[in-house]
Amino acid sequence: MSDVKQPVVLTGDRTTGPLHLGHYIGSLRARVKLQHEAQQFLLLADTQALTDNVGRHQKVTENVIEVALDYLAVGIDPARSTIFIQSQVPELAELMQYLLNLVSVARLERNPTIKAEIQLRGFERDIPAGFLTYPVSQAADITAFKATHVPVGDDQLPMIEQTNELVRRFNNTVERQVLVECEAVLSQVTRLPGLDGKAKMSKSLGNAIPLGASPDEITKAVNSMYTDPNHLRASDPGQVEGNVVFAFLDAFEPDVQKVDELKAHYRRGGLGDSVVKRVLNERLQALIEPIRTRRREFEGDRAEVLNIVRRGTMRAREVAGGTLSEVKGALGLTYFDQ
Amino acid sequence: MSDVKQPVVLTGDRTTGPLHLGHYIGSLRARVKLQHEAQQFLLLADTQALTDNVGRHQKVTENVIEVALDYLAVGIDPARSTIFIQSQVPELAELMQYLLNLVSVARLERNPTIKAEIQLRGFERDIPAGFLTYPVSQAADITAFKATHVPVGDDQLPMIEQTNELVRRFNNTVERQVLVECEAVLSQVTRLPGLDGKAKMSKSLGNAIPLGASPDEITKAVNSMYTDPNHLRASDPGQVEGNVVFAFLDAFEPDVQKVDELKAHYRRGGLGDSVVKRVLNERLQALIEPIRTRRREFEGDRAEVLNIVRRGTMRAREVAGGTLSEVKGALGLTYFDQ
C-alpha cells in the first residue's frame, strides 16, 4: 500500500444521446486508462442536460442508460470506476445551493464558456436561470467528490477556474479547508471533425459515427467523408489539411509512419480517395467491432446495467454525502447531530 | 369528516434574529388562529437567510431555535402546525434545481421584490447568484407542500406571481397537473413602525421590542417611543399621525372606542405623552407577559424544542418528498423505480 493519495477524477457526459467516436478519442479512451491510476467518478449528467433541454426531458432520461452502455462497451470497469446518475444524488443539488451564495451573477455572466454556449444555443436575454448557474452545479459535482483532476477541453478551462474560486471562497468563509481545489487535465488529442468536415463531431449535427455503429454504417460513414474537393482524379495532387479522412487516420491509426507515407503519396498525387478510405474503414471496423459486440452483450442484460449504475450511484451518494456533511457542519447546519 | 380539502398554508421566517412585536402583529397572531383552519407549515428559513448572510452563518444557525421558541411562545401548537428547518429538507434544494430551468435570468431580474432588496442591501452588480435565485427557492418551498395559501405583505406579491408562473410552466412542460398554484393572503394589519417612528420595526435597526422582552425592557421601549415633537406641554394640542404610541395602540389595544377617545383628547390638548404611554405600557405588559413566561418554560427544555422541530422536519420531508417524487416521475427521472 502506498502512502501517496490516489488522484480523484470526476468526469462524465450530458445524457442527450449515445456517444460516438468523437467522445471515444476525446475522453473515453483516456478514461479506460485512467481508471487504473485514479479513483474515477463518471457522471451521467441528466440534471445538467435538463438545463437546456426543457420539454425534451424524455430524450435526456432515455439516454442515461445508452451512455452507461457506451461506458461499459469501451471498457470502463465498474469495479474500478464509479458510474452514477446525477439526478439520483440529491447531495449535489444541496451543495450547489450553498455554492450559489458565493458567486455573483456578474461573475457567472462573464464566464467565457457560458458566453459561448449562450450564443451557440441562441438564448440571448432569455437564458434560463438553470443554464446561467450550471457552472455552479458543475462545481458542486467536482467538489462533492473532492476531485483533484478534471479532464476537460481547453474551452472548459474557465469552468475549472470558477470551481476553484468557489472552493477558495467557501473555505475562506468557514475558515476551514473543507473543499479541495482541482486541476484541469487537458486532452492531448485535437477535436475530431464531423464527417462533413464542418464542425466538431456531434450527434445532433448528424455528422457522427456512434460507438454501436454496424459494419455497414461505418463503411457508409467513411465513404461519405469530406476530402479535398479539388482532388478529382486519383492522379491529381491532393490536400491533407481539412481532409476528414486524414484527420481520422491521425486520430485512430497508431502506425504513424504508415499515415505519413499515405499523406506524402496523397499530396504528390496518384493516391485515390477510395484507397485511403479503405485503409480508414478497416481501422475503424477493427476498433469498433469489439466495442459493438460488448455493447450488444450489455444491451441483452439491461437489468445488470441498471444494477451497475445503482451500485455506482449508492457509492457516489456515500462520498458526496460525506462532503456535504462537512460543508453543512462548517456552516453550523447541524441542529440534530448532538 | 368534511369532503372539502383543508387549505394548506406555507409561511415562515428567515432565522436572522429572535422575533419581535412587528412579527407578532404582522404574522404570528394570524398563524395561531390559522392553525385551527388550515394545515400549516412553518419554515425556519436558514438556507434562505444564508443567501445574503455569507460569513454570518453563525448568526443564522444560532437563531433557528430562537425563532422556534418564539413560535411556541406565541401559541403555535406543534400538534397543529409543522415547524421545520429548511436546510434539513434536502428535497427543497432538489426541487429548486428543476424549477431553475423554467425561469429566465431576465425575468428574475425584473422581479420588483428582488429589485427593491438588491437596492436595500446595496448589492448592485454584485448580487450573489443565490440571492437572485431565491424566489425560485421560495417557489420550491411553496410548491413542495402544495400550499394553497401563502400569507404575505403586499411587497411580496411578485413572489407569489413568480411561483405561480413556475407552477404553470412546470405543469405545461410535463403535460400533467403536478404542482399547485397558490393564493396570496394579504395581511390586514399595516406594518408596525419602529420605536423611532422612522421605518418598520426591525431588530437590526435596534427599534424593536422582542417577544421575550422583560417588563423593564418593555417600559423602557415605550418611554423611548417617538411621539409628536411639537407636543411640548400636556396642555398643547398633539398630533396622532406618525405618533408611534398611537400606532401601537391601534395595533394592540382591542378597545377601539378607548383608543378613539384618547386620540380625540390628545388632539385637542390636555393629554400628556406619559399618560398615553402608561396606557400602552399596560397593554403591552399584559400581551407579552404570557408569551415571555411560555418562552422561558420552553427555553428551560431545549431538548424538547429540538424534538418538536425534529418531528416537524421529518413530517416536512415526508410531504416534500412526495411532491418531489411526482416531479421527478413526471420528468422521467425514475431509473431505479422499476
XYZ file of C-alpha atoms in Angstrom:
676
model
C 0.000 0.000 0.000
C 1.302 3.380 -0.961
C 1.068 6.399 1.302
C 0.611 8.665 -1.670
C -3.046 9.554 -2.092
C -4.597 8.362 -5.339
C -5.822 11.169 -7.555
C -9.584 11.550 -7.747
C -11.051 12.171 -11.192
C -14.532 13.491 -11.885
C -15.767 13.445 -15.443
C -18.870 12.478 -17.350
C -21.297 13.288 -20.116
C -24.607 15.008 -20.642
C -27.071 12.282 -21.464
C -28.520 13.729 -24.648
C -27.608 10.868 -26.988
C -25.447 7.765 -27.349
C -21.727 8.505 -27.539
C -19.680 8.490 -30.729
C -16.106 8.313 -31.970
C -15.560 11.957 -31.013
C -16.176 11.017 -27.386
C -14.005 7.951 -27.754
C -10.983 9.886 -28.924
C -11.653 12.945 -26.765
C -12.301 11.282 -23.448
C -13.415 7.646 -23.271
C -10.107 6.145 -24.341
C -8.273 8.160 -21.680
C -10.795 7.157 -19.022
C -10.250 3.465 -19.665
C -6.550 4.024 -18.945
C -7.151 6.438 -16.072
C -9.239 4.004 -14.064
C -6.051 2.058 -13.314
C -4.278 5.111 -11.914
C -7.028 7.097 -10.242
C -10.254 6.843 -8.365
C -12.654 7.736 -11.168
C -16.209 9.059 -10.850
C -18.239 9.019 -14.064
C -21.234 11.305 -14.044
C -24.304 10.576 -16.177
C -25.276 14.263 -16.222
C -29.031 14.144 -16.699
C -29.749 17.094 -14.414
C -27.239 19.222 -16.286
C -28.663 18.122 -19.627
C -32.089 19.287 -18.454
C -30.831 22.863 -18.016
C -31.040 23.438 -21.760
C -33.488 20.702 -22.707
C -36.729 21.900 -21.156
C -39.533 19.920 -22.786
C -37.056 17.338 -24.088
C -36.719 15.507 -20.784
C -37.636 12.205 -22.395
C -34.576 12.401 -24.645
C -32.414 13.152 -21.619
C -33.672 10.317 -19.449
C -33.791 7.712 -22.210
C -30.148 8.293 -22.992
C -28.884 7.756 -19.448
C -28.693 4.003 -19.936
C -27.413 4.471 -23.520
C -24.406 6.404 -22.235
C -23.860 3.859 -19.467
C -23.856 1.146 -22.167
C -21.247 3.126 -24.095
C -19.062 3.371 -20.983
C -19.211 -0.346 -20.374
C -18.738 -1.133 -24.074
C -15.452 0.783 -24.362
C -14.047 -0.949 -21.305
C -14.967 1.136 -18.287
C -14.768 -1.348 -15.434
C -17.424 -0.745 -12.762
C -15.082 -2.315 -10.220
C -12.612 0.477 -10.932
C -14.838 3.403 -11.946
C -17.971 4.675 -10.220
C -20.713 5.237 -12.802
C -23.607 7.218 -11.322
C -26.675 9.273 -12.254
C -26.547 12.946 -11.279
C -30.271 13.318 -10.550
C -30.139 10.403 -8.132
C -27.529 12.074 -5.918
C -29.565 14.807 -4.167
C -26.474 15.821 -2.196
C -25.271 17.563 -5.385
C -28.319 19.846 -5.505
C -27.858 20.722 -1.842
C -24.187 21.532 -2.260
C -24.981 23.644 -5.315
C -27.418 25.701 -3.269
C -24.720 26.665 -0.779
C -22.199 27.471 -3.508
C -24.727 29.723 -5.287
C -24.317 32.269 -2.489
C -20.599 32.575 -3.154
C -20.629 33.763 -6.756
C -22.115 36.919 -8.209
C -24.447 36.997 -11.188
C -21.973 39.302 -12.952
C -19.183 36.754 -12.488
C -21.331 33.978 -13.953
C -22.220 36.145 -16.934
C -18.520 36.797 -17.596
C -17.738 33.056 -17.803
C -16.469 32.625 -21.400
C -17.809 29.067 -21.670
C -21.275 30.262 -20.685
C -20.992 33.247 -23.027
C -20.074 30.993 -25.963
C -22.802 28.480 -25.175
C -25.432 31.183 -24.764
C -24.570 32.281 -28.311
C -24.463 28.718 -29.629
C -27.910 27.972 -28.203
C -29.406 31.317 -29.210
C -30.528 32.161 -25.672
C -29.525 35.835 -25.630
C -31.565 37.629 -22.930
C -33.699 34.612 -22.161
C -31.065 32.440 -20.570
C -32.758 30.002 -18.226
C -31.501 30.620 -14.674
C -30.566 26.950 -14.509
C -28.297 27.420 -17.509
C -26.532 30.509 -16.142
C -25.923 28.689 -12.888
C -24.837 25.340 -14.314
C -21.147 26.115 -13.715
C -22.099 26.182 -10.033
C -23.774 22.813 -10.467
C -20.552 21.549 -12.094
C -18.541 22.950 -9.215
C -20.814 21.027 -6.847
C -20.223 17.818 -8.840
C -16.473 18.287 -8.761
C -16.149 19.342 -5.148
C -18.637 16.784 -3.795
C -16.118 14.084 -4.736
C -13.105 16.183 -3.772
C -11.889 15.600 -7.297
C -8.236 16.501 -7.744
C -8.214 16.146 -11.528
C -10.859 17.019 -14.094
C -10.286 16.118 -17.763
C -11.507 18.954 -19.988
C -11.165 20.515 -23.394
C -9.460 23.904 -23.393
C -12.854 25.585 -23.876
C -13.781 24.253 -20.450
C -10.855 25.825 -18.576
C -12.950 28.764 -17.292
C -15.238 26.238 -15.598
C -12.340 24.834 -13.626
C -11.203 28.329 -12.697
C -14.688 29.144 -11.457
C -14.837 25.933 -9.451
C -11.554 26.748 -7.731
C -12.755 30.279 -6.976
C -15.785 28.777 -5.251
C -13.588 26.364 -3.315
C -11.418 29.216 -2.044
C -14.420 31.393 -1.177
C -16.109 28.585 0.686
C -13.010 27.628 2.655
C -12.333 31.299 3.468
C -15.904 31.816 4.615
C -15.894 28.897 7.018
C -12.217 29.385 7.881
C -11.518 25.717 7.309
C -10.124 23.624 4.453
C -13.257 21.696 3.585
C -13.393 21.693 -0.203
C -10.471 20.807 -2.448
C -9.149 22.668 -5.470
C -8.838 20.674 -8.678
C -6.529 20.647 -11.639
C -7.650 20.621 -15.261
C -6.251 17.748 -17.303
C -6.195 18.899 -20.912
C -6.977 16.314 -23.549
C -3.935 15.768 -25.811
C -5.947 14.920 -28.897
C -7.392 17.658 -31.020
C -11.093 17.614 -31.537
C -12.388 15.135 -34.081
C -14.139 16.853 -37.003
C -17.582 15.753 -38.167
C -17.928 13.593 -41.278
C -18.772 16.742 -43.244
C -15.588 18.455 -42.034
C -17.593 21.449 -40.968
C -17.667 21.352 -37.177
C -16.847 19.036 -34.335
C -18.460 15.645 -34.432
C -21.916 15.857 -32.887
C -24.902 13.554 -32.920
C -27.319 16.444 -33.269
C -25.485 17.688 -36.378
C -25.816 14.215 -37.906
C -22.105 14.008 -38.694
C -21.072 11.390 -36.126
C -20.213 7.695 -36.034
C -21.846 6.171 -32.938
C -19.915 3.624 -30.895
C -22.513 0.988 -31.628
C -22.364 1.504 -35.430
C -22.828 -1.587 -37.592
C -20.169 -2.563 -40.202
C -22.383 -1.122 -42.946
C -22.934 2.124 -41.081
C -19.184 2.535 -40.598
C -18.465 1.925 -44.279
C -21.204 4.309 -45.301
C -19.921 6.968 -42.944
C -16.325 6.659 -44.162
C -17.429 6.803 -47.794
C -19.406 9.974 -47.079
C -16.417 11.759 -45.527
C -15.383 15.145 -46.793
C -11.980 15.025 -48.512
C -10.284 17.503 -50.869
C -12.940 18.814 -53.304
C -10.211 19.643 -55.860
C -8.799 16.103 -55.785
C -10.913 14.963 -58.741
C -8.793 12.201 -60.205
C -6.554 9.810 -58.289
C -3.570 11.146 -60.230
C -4.174 14.740 -59.021
C -2.174 16.047 -56.045
C -4.484 16.210 -53.025
C -4.679 18.259 -49.863
C -4.346 16.627 -46.479
C -5.272 19.657 -44.334
C -9.019 19.847 -43.680
C -9.377 16.380 -45.183
C -11.563 14.439 -42.761
C -10.195 11.031 -43.761
C -6.675 12.068 -42.787
C -7.891 13.713 -39.599
C -9.420 10.351 -38.678
C -6.272 8.461 -39.629
C -4.260 10.810 -37.396
C -6.650 10.043 -34.556
C -7.155 6.307 -34.985
C -4.217 4.784 -36.882
C -1.454 4.044 -34.381
C 1.073 3.378 -37.165
C 2.253 6.978 -37.594
C 4.782 6.093 -40.306
C 2.088 4.479 -42.396
C -0.081 7.589 -42.082
C 2.858 9.832 -43.032
C 3.525 7.758 -46.136
C -0.125 7.899 -47.160
C -0.132 11.677 -46.693
C 3.001 12.116 -48.801
C 1.589 9.923 -51.562
C -1.746 11.774 -51.486
C -0.017 15.153 -51.669
C 2.110 14.300 -54.684
C -0.809 12.598 -56.487
C -1.526 9.058 -57.517
C -3.496 8.054 -54.397
C -7.247 7.904 -54.804
C -9.719 8.823 -52.022
C -11.204 5.345 -52.206
C -7.882 3.760 -51.293
C -7.341 5.986 -48.245
C -10.932 5.475 -47.202
C -10.458 1.729 -47.414
C -7.498 1.958 -45.034
C -9.502 4.058 -42.595
C -12.549 1.821 -42.909
C -10.520 -1.238 -41.956
C -9.055 0.604 -38.987
C -12.456 1.779 -37.719
C -14.064 -1.625 -38.261
C -11.323 -3.188 -36.146
C -11.704 -0.533 -33.474
C -15.479 -0.589 -33.219
C -16.082 -4.327 -33.635
C -15.238 -5.334 -30.019
C -16.983 -2.222 -28.658
C -20.155 -3.051 -30.598
C -20.024 -6.682 -29.522
C -19.641 -5.800 -25.855
C -22.359 -3.152 -26.143
C -24.771 -5.754 -27.545
C -23.928 -8.129 -24.711
C -24.770 -5.492 -22.108
C -27.847 -4.445 -24.059
C -29.075 -8.026 -23.649
C -28.851 -7.648 -19.867
C -30.232 -4.210 -19.051
C -31.061 -5.309 -15.502
C -27.362 -5.853 -14.867
C -26.503 -2.455 -16.373
C -29.076 -0.857 -14.100
C -27.555 -2.698 -11.149
C -24.104 -1.431 -12.015
C -25.395 2.135 -12.180
C -27.411 1.672 -8.993
C -24.355 0.457 -7.094
C -22.304 3.320 -8.512
C -24.975 5.818 -7.511
C -25.072 4.441 -3.964
C -21.313 4.779 -3.720
C -21.484 8.309 -5.150
C -24.125 9.270 -2.590
C -21.895 7.969 0.174
C -18.928 10.061 -0.917
C -20.933 13.195 -1.799
C -22.883 12.801 1.447
C -19.627 12.807 3.395
C -18.541 16.073 1.791
C -21.969 17.617 2.252
C -21.855 16.732 5.948
C -18.555 18.550 6.253
C -19.952 21.548 4.359
C -23.069 21.742 6.494
C -21.021 21.125 9.607
C -18.718 24.026 8.750
C -21.755 26.277 8.260
C -23.250 25.115 11.557
C -26.267 23.463 9.909
C -26.142 20.532 12.325
C -29.094 21.025 14.619
C -29.994 17.383 15.062
C -26.481 15.975 15.308
C -25.959 16.409 19.049
C -65.168 14.429 8.268
C -65.620 17.039 5.594
C -65.063 16.366 1.923
C -63.757 19.863 1.411
C -59.983 19.843 1.286
C -58.305 21.821 4.062
C -56.265 24.745 2.806
C -52.515 24.280 3.045
C -50.528 27.250 4.304
C -46.789 27.722 3.903
C -45.158 30.551 5.781
C -42.105 31.151 7.905
C -39.238 33.428 8.817
C -35.602 33.966 7.958
C -33.680 32.974 11.039
C -31.578 36.087 11.472
C -32.763 37.070 14.971
C -35.452 36.471 17.569
C -38.889 37.733 16.543
C -40.472 40.919 17.823
C -43.821 42.666 18.117
C -43.736 43.565 14.426
C -43.773 39.849 13.596
C -46.467 39.257 16.171
C -48.853 41.764 14.671
C -47.834 41.101 11.052
C -47.971 37.328 11.009
C -47.649 35.328 14.236
C -51.048 36.277 15.636
C -52.748 35.217 12.415
C -50.831 31.945 12.331
C -52.045 30.996 15.785
C -55.604 31.357 14.514
C -54.887 29.805 11.132
C -53.624 26.542 12.576
C -57.215 25.694 13.510
C -58.472 26.178 9.968
C -55.612 25.036 7.788
C -52.750 22.616 7.532
C -49.902 24.961 8.367
C -46.218 24.525 7.521
C -43.845 26.900 9.316
C -40.460 27.255 7.677
C -37.377 28.162 9.702
C -35.663 29.621 6.628
C -31.983 29.217 7.423
C -30.970 28.366 3.852
C -32.735 31.449 2.562
C -31.157 33.601 5.282
C -27.743 32.375 4.131
C -28.277 33.824 0.646
C -27.488 37.316 1.939
C -25.563 36.420 5.074
C -22.362 34.923 3.704
C -19.853 34.906 6.556
C -22.603 35.424 9.120
C -23.724 31.802 9.113
C -23.320 31.563 12.886
C -25.963 34.251 13.386
C -28.291 32.383 11.028
C -27.923 28.966 12.641
C -27.996 30.218 16.244
C -31.327 31.906 15.632
C -33.101 28.839 14.276
C -34.013 27.650 17.767
C -34.705 31.252 18.892
C -37.377 31.604 16.221
C -38.788 28.170 17.073
C -39.015 29.340 20.701
C -40.894 32.438 19.565
C -43.348 30.289 17.595
C -44.051 28.080 20.580
C -44.205 31.058 22.932
C -46.959 32.828 20.985
C -49.061 29.694 20.903
C -48.138 27.780 17.775
C -49.183 24.242 18.571
C -46.829 21.606 17.116
C -49.746 19.193 17.000
C -51.477 21.571 14.575
C -48.574 23.281 12.786
C -45.493 21.676 11.259
C -42.388 23.611 12.333
C -39.366 22.580 10.274
C -35.854 23.662 9.296
C -35.323 24.464 5.612
C -31.724 23.212 5.406
C -32.764 19.845 6.815
C -35.225 19.177 3.985
C -32.910 18.433 1.030
C -35.945 17.796 -1.170
C -36.350 21.589 -1.353
C -32.903 22.077 -2.906
C -33.629 19.354 -5.453
C -36.968 20.832 -6.417
C -35.387 24.274 -6.734
C -32.845 22.892 -9.196
C -35.577 21.695 -11.544
C -37.520 24.949 -11.275
C -34.380 26.971 -12.088
C -34.607 25.735 -15.692
C -38.068 27.220 -16.099
C -37.328 30.888 -15.443
C -35.061 33.240 -17.321
C -32.395 35.397 -15.708
C -34.098 38.460 -17.202
C -37.388 37.509 -15.552
C -35.706 37.128 -12.169
C -34.006 40.496 -12.551
C -37.370 42.124 -13.275
C -38.894 40.827 -10.009
C -39.753 44.053 -8.105
C -39.151 42.447 -4.699
C -35.679 41.392 -5.765
C -35.030 44.811 -7.308
C -36.012 46.556 -4.069
C -33.999 44.211 -1.901
C -30.954 44.489 -4.122
C -31.092 48.244 -3.537
C -31.766 47.861 0.190
C -28.784 45.573 0.611
C -26.515 47.619 -1.657
C -25.675 44.650 -3.908
C -25.905 46.444 -7.268
C -23.883 44.468 -9.840
C -22.534 42.025 -7.316
C -25.763 40.211 -6.488
C -24.917 36.740 -5.261
C -26.443 34.172 -7.627
C -28.123 32.607 -4.591
C -29.864 35.903 -3.889
C -31.102 36.432 -7.447
C -32.470 32.913 -7.461
C -34.033 32.906 -4.002
C -37.550 33.489 -5.425
C -37.064 30.102 -7.099
C -36.084 28.652 -3.742
C -39.262 30.184 -2.274
C -41.282 28.700 -5.103
C -39.780 25.321 -4.246
C -40.763 25.773 -0.583
C -44.314 26.690 -1.504
C -44.861 24.055 -4.171
C -43.154 21.241 -2.247
C -46.029 21.394 0.240
C -48.643 22.112 -2.433
C -49.511 25.190 -0.416
C -52.805 26.744 -1.461
C -52.418 29.896 0.633
C -49.342 31.965 1.406
C -49.641 34.887 3.852
C -47.581 37.836 2.563
C -47.173 41.572 2.748
C -48.117 43.413 -0.432
C -44.406 43.873 -1.235
C -44.217 40.095 -1.579
C -46.973 39.744 -4.174
C -44.487 39.474 -7.092
C -43.008 36.412 -5.397
C -46.362 34.675 -5.457
C -46.859 35.650 -9.083
C -43.467 34.202 -9.952
C -44.237 31.000 -8.072
C -47.469 30.532 -10.000
C -45.662 31.185 -13.286
C -43.251 28.385 -12.403
C -46.135 26.095 -11.481
C -47.804 26.688 -14.841
C -44.554 26.268 -16.765
C -43.728 23.045 -14.986
C -47.175 21.555 -15.456
C -47.171 22.600 -19.126
C -43.750 21.082 -19.673
C -44.667 17.692 -18.246
C -48.245 17.922 -19.550
C -49.598 16.941 -16.166
C -51.038 18.819 -13.179
C -48.289 18.069 -10.687
C -47.661 21.354 -8.890
C -50.407 23.528 -7.419
C -50.917 27.272 -7.788
C -51.239 29.256 -4.589
C -53.098 32.318 -3.461
C -51.574 35.235 -1.595
C -53.256 36.053 1.696
C -52.618 39.720 2.393
C -52.060 40.726 5.985
C -54.834 43.089 7.120
C -52.702 44.984 9.607
C -50.489 47.781 8.444
C -46.852 47.458 9.184
C -45.780 48.306 12.723
C -43.371 51.268 12.832
C -40.109 51.070 14.773
C -39.830 52.766 18.180
C -38.111 55.713 16.463
C -41.016 56.070 14.013
C -38.574 56.052 11.145
C -39.003 52.707 9.458
C -40.611 49.357 10.004
C -39.717 47.576 13.200
C -36.526 45.638 12.719
C -34.104 44.020 15.095
C -31.101 45.113 13.056
C -32.250 48.756 13.215
C -32.460 48.464 17.022
C -36.010 49.834 17.096
C -37.854 46.642 18.039
C -39.474 45.096 21.107
C -38.590 41.383 21.172
C -41.238 38.861 22.158
C -39.164 37.803 25.135
C -38.720 41.364 26.458
C -38.652 41.789 30.249
C -41.118 44.191 31.991
C -38.324 46.778 32.329
C -37.354 46.470 28.674
C -40.962 46.994 27.627
C -41.340 50.095 29.828
C -38.049 51.485 28.576
C -39.057 50.858 24.960
C -42.453 52.524 25.364
C -40.895 55.522 27.105
C -38.408 55.910 24.251
C -41.126 55.953 21.584
C -41.270 58.790 19.102
C -44.402 60.941 19.623
C -45.249 64.453 18.379
C -42.101 66.595 18.719
C -44.274 69.769 18.887
C -46.350 68.418 21.758
C -44.176 70.049 24.412
C -46.636 70.529 27.259
C -49.547 68.242 28.151
C -51.924 71.140 27.557
C -50.734 71.581 23.908
C -52.789 70.001 21.125
C -50.895 66.964 19.842
C -50.677 65.067 16.560
C -51.737 61.468 16.323
C -50.493 60.748 12.786
C -46.911 59.486 12.763
C -47.070 59.178 16.542
C -45.645 55.755 17.354
C -47.546 55.387 20.637
C -50.861 55.722 18.832
C -49.754 53.423 16.029
C -49.075 50.801 18.682
C -52.397 51.445 20.407
C -54.144 50.964 17.058
C -52.354 47.664 16.669
C -52.572 46.262 20.193
C -55.497 47.850 22.062
C -58.646 45.899 21.181
C -60.893 48.565 22.789
C -61.220 50.783 19.696
C -63.535 53.265 21.425
C -60.997 53.810 24.180
C -58.286 54.490 21.587
C -60.557 56.906 19.712
C -61.253 58.843 22.921
C -57.542 59.028 23.732
C -56.824 60.291 20.202
C -59.525 62.980 20.436
C -58.244 64.111 23.848
C -54.631 64.176 22.609
C -55.611 66.197 19.538
C -57.462 68.881 21.447
C -54.782 69.128 24.151
C -54.667 68.276 27.821
C -53.382 64.711 27.472
C -49.689 64.221 28.228
C -47.454 61.703 26.412
C -46.697 59.997 29.711
C -50.370 59.180 30.241
C -50.830 57.635 26.805
C -47.556 55.758 27.192
C -48.770 54.371 30.502
C -51.886 53.004 28.802
C -49.799 51.401 26.057
C -47.272 50.056 28.532
C -50.001 48.279 30.493
C -51.375 46.801 27.290
C -48.008 45.537 26.094
C -47.078 44.162 29.511
C -50.340 42.188 29.544
C -49.741 40.950 25.993
C -46.114 39.940 26.394
C -46.253 38.512 29.927
C -47.731 35.087 28.977
C -45.561 34.933 25.840
C -42.419 35.621 27.882
C -43.418 33.077 30.506
C -44.058 30.357 27.975
C -40.843 31.228 26.127
C -38.878 30.810 29.391
C -40.525 27.446 30.007
C -39.501 26.174 26.598
C -36.038 27.699 26.979
C -35.650 25.524 30.038
C -36.279 22.422 27.933
C -34.326 22.931 24.727
C -34.192 19.173 24.121
C -37.970 19.153 23.825
C -37.909 22.144 21.466
C -35.364 20.324 19.324
C -37.598 17.253 19.356
C -40.576 19.293 18.210
C -38.566 20.731 15.343
C -37.122 17.325 14.510
C -40.553 15.759 14.279
C -41.777 18.702 12.199
C -38.808 18.354 9.892
C -39.443 14.638 9.436
C -43.064 15.351 8.555
C -41.971 18.115 6.155
C -39.539 15.720 4.452
C -42.320 13.224 4.007
C -44.633 15.716 2.317
C -41.922 17.433 0.248
C -40.516 14.026 -0.692
C -43.913 13.014 -2.023
C -44.106 16.062 -4.254
C -40.503 15.631 -5.394
C -41.265 12.023 -6.374
C -44.137 13.252 -8.510
C -41.915 15.934 -10.066
C -39.119 13.502 -10.855
C -41.645 10.954 -12.030
C -43.152 13.455 -14.450
C -39.675 14.241 -15.802
C -38.868 10.531 -16.148
C -36.078 10.625 -13.555
C -37.121 7.254 -12.144
C -34.438 4.871 -13.295
C -34.380 2.696 -10.187
C -38.113 2.588 -9.515
C -38.995 -0.377 -11.725
